[in-house]
mmCIF file of N, CA and C in Angstrom:
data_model
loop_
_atom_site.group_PDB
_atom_site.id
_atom_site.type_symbol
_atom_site.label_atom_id
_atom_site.label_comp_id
_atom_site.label_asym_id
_atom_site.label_seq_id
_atom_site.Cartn_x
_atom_site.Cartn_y
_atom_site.Cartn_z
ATOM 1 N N UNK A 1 -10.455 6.457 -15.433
ATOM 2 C CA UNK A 1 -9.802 5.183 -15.266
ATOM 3 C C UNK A 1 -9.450 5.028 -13.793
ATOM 4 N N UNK A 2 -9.894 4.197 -13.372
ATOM 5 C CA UNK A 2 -9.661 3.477 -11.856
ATOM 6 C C UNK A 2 -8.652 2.297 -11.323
ATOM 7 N N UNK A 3 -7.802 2.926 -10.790
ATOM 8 C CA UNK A 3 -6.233 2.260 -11.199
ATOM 9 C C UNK A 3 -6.656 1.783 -9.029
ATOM 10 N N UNK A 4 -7.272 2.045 -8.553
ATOM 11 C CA UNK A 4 -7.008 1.779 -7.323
ATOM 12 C C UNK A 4 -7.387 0.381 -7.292
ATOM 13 N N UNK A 5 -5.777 -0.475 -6.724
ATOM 14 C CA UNK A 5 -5.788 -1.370 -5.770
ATOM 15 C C UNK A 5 -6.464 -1.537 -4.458
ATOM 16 N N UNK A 6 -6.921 -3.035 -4.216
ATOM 17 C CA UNK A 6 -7.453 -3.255 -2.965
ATOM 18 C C UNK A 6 -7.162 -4.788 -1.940
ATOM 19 N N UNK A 7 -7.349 -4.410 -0.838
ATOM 20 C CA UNK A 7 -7.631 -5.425 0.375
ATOM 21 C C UNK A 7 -8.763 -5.875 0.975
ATOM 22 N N UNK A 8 -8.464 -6.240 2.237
ATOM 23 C CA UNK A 8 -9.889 -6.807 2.364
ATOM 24 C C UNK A 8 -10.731 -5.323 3.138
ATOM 25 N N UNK A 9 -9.945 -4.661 3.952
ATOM 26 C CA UNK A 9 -9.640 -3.274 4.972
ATOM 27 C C UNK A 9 -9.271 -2.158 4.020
ATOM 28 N N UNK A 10 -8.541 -2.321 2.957
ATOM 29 C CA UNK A 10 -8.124 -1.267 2.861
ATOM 30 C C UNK A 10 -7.895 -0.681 1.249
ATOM 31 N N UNK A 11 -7.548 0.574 0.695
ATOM 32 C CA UNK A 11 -7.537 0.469 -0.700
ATOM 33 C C UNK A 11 -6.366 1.605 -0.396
ATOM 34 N N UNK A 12 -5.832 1.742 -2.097
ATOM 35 C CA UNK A 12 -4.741 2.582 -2.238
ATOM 36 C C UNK A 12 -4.531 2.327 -3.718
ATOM 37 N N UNK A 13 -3.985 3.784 -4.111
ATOM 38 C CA UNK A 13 -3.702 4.264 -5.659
ATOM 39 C C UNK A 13 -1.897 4.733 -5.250
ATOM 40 N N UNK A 14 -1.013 4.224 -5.927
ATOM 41 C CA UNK A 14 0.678 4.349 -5.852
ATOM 42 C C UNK A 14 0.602 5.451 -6.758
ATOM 43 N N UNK A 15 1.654 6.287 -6.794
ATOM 44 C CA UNK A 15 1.740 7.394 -7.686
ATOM 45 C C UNK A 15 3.283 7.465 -7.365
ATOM 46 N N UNK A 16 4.415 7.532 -8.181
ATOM 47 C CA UNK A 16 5.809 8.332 -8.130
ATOM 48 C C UNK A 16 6.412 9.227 -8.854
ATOM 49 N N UNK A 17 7.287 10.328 -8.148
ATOM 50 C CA UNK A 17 7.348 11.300 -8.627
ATOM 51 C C UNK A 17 9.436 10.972 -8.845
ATOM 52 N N UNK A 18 9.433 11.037 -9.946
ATOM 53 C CA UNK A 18 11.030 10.488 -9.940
ATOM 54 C C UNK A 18 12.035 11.267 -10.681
ATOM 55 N N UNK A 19 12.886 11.558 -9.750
ATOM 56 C CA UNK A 19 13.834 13.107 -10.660
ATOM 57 C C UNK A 19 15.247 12.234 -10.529
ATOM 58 N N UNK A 20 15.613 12.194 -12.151
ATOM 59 C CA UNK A 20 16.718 11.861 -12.233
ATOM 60 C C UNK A 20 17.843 12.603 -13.050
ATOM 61 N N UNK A 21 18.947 12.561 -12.254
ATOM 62 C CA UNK A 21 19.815 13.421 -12.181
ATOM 63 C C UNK A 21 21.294 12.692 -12.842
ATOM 64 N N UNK A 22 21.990 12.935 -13.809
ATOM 65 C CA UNK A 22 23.451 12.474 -14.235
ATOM 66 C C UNK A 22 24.103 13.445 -12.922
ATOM 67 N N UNK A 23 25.341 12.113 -13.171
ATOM 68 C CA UNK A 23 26.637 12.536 -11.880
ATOM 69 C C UNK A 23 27.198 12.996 -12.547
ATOM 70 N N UNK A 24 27.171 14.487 -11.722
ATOM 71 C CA UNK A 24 27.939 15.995 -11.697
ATOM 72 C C UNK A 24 27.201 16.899 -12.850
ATOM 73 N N UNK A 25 26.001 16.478 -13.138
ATOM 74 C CA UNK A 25 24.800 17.301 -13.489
ATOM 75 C C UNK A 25 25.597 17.396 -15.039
ATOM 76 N N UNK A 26 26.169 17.054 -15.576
ATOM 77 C CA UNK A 26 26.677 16.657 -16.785
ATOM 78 C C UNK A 26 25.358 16.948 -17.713
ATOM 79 N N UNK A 27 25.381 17.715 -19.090
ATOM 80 C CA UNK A 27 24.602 18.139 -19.829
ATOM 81 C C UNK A 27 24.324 16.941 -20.931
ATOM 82 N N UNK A 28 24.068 15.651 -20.784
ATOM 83 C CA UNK A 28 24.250 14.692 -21.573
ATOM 84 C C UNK A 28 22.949 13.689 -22.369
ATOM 85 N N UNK A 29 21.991 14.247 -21.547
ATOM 86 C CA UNK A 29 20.841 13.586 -21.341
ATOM 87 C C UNK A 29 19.906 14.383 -23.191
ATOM 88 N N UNK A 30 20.746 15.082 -24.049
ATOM 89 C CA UNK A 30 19.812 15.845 -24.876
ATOM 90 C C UNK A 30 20.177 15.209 -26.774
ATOM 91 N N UNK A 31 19.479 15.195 -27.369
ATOM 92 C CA UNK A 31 19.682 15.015 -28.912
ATOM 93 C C UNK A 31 19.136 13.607 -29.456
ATOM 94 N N UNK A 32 19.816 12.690 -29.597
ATOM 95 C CA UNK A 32 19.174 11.329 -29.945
ATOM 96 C C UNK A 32 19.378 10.285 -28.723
ATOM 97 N N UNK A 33 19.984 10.902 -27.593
ATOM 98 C CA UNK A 33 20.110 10.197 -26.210
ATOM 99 C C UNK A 33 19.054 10.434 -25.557
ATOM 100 N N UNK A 34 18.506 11.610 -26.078
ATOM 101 C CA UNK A 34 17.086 11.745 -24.573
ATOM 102 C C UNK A 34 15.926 11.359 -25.349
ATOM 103 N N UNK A 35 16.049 11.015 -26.422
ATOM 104 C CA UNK A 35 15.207 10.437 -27.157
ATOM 105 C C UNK A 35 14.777 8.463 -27.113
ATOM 106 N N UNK A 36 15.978 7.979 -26.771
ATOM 107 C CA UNK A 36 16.165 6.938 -26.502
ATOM 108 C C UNK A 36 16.101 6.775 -25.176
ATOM 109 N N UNK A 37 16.373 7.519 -24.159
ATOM 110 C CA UNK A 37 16.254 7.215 -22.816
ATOM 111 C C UNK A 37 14.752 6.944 -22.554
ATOM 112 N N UNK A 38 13.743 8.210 -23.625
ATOM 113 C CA UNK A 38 12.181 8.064 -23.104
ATOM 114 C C UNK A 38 12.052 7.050 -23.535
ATOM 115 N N UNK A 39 12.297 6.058 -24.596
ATOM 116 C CA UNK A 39 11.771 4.822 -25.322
ATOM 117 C C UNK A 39 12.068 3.621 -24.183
ATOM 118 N N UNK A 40 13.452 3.760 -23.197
ATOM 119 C CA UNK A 40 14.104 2.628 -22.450
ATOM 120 C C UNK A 40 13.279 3.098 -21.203
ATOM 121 N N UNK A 41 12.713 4.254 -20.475
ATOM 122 C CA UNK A 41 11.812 4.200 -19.695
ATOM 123 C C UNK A 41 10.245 3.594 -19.928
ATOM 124 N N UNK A 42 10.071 4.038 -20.682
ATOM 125 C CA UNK A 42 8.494 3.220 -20.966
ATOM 126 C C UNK A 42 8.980 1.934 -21.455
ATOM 127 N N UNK A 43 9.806 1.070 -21.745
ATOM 128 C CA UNK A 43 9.987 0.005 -21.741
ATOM 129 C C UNK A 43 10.063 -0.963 -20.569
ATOM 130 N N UNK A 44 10.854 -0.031 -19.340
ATOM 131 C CA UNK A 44 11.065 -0.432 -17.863
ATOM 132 C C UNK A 44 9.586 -0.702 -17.362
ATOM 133 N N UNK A 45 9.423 0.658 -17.475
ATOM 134 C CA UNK A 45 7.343 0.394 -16.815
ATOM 135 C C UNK A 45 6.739 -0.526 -17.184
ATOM 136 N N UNK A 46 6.525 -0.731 -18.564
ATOM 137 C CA UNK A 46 5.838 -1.570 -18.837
ATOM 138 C C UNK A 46 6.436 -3.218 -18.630
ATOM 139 N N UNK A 47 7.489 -2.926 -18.489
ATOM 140 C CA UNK A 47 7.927 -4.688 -17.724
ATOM 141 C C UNK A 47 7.618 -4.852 -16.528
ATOM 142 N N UNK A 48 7.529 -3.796 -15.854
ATOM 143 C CA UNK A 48 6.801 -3.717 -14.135
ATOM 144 C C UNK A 48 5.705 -3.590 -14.251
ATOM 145 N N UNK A 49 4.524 -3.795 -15.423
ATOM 146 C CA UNK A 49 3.025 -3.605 -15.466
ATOM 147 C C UNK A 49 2.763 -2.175 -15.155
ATOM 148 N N UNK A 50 3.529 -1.039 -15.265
ATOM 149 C CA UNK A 50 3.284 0.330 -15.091
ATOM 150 C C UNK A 50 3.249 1.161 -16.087
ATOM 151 N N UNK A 51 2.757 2.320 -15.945
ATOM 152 C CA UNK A 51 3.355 3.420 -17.106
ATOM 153 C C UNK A 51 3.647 4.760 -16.922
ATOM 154 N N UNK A 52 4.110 5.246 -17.354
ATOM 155 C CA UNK A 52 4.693 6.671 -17.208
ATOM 156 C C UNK A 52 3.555 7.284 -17.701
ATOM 157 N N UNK A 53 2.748 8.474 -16.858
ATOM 158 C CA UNK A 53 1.916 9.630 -17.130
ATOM 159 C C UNK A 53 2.569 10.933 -17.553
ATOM 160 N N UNK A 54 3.421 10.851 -17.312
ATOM 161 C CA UNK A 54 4.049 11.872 -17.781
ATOM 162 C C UNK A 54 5.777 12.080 -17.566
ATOM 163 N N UNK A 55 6.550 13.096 -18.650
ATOM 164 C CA UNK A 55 7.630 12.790 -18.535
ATOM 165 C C UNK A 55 8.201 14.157 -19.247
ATOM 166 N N UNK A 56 9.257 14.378 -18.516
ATOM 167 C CA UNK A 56 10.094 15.795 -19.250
ATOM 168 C C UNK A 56 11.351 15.639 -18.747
ATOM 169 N N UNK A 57 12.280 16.555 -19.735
ATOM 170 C CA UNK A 57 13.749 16.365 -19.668
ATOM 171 C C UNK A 57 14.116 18.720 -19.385
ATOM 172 N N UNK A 58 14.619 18.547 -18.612
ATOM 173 C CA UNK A 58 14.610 20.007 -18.441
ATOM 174 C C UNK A 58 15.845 20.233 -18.091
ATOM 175 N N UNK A 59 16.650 21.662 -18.778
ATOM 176 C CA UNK A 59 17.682 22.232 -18.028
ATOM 177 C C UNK A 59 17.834 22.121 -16.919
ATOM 178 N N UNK A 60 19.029 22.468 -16.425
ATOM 179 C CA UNK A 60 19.242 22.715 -14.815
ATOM 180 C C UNK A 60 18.978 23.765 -14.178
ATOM 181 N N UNK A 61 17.966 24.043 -13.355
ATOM 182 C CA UNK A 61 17.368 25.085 -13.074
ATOM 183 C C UNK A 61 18.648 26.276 -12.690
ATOM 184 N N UNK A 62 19.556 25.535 -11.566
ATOM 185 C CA UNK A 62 20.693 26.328 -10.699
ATOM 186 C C UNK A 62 21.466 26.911 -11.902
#
């Protein structure tokens, strides 16, 4: 699949890498909340004509 945008000069493929973090790293994000958060992200994208390739919810490494 060929997602690259173009100009008349020039072409380009956007890609973001997005780490989001609760204030004060609060353990809150897990059970039927992180379940609903993935449903309200792919909802966002797809109102911006985008989509999420991929997606994970992970402990705090520290």
């Amino acid at each position: 699949m060929n997602n690259t945008q173009c100009l008349s000069h020039s072409k380009w493929e956007c890609k973001y890498h997005v780490v989001w973090i609760p204030k004060c790293r609060k353990k809150t994000l897990y059970g039927q909340l992180r379940k609903h958060l993935g449903e309200v992200l792919h909802d966002l994208a797809r109102q911006k004509e985008s989509k999420v390739l991929e997606g994970h919810l992970q402990p705090d490494h520290i």
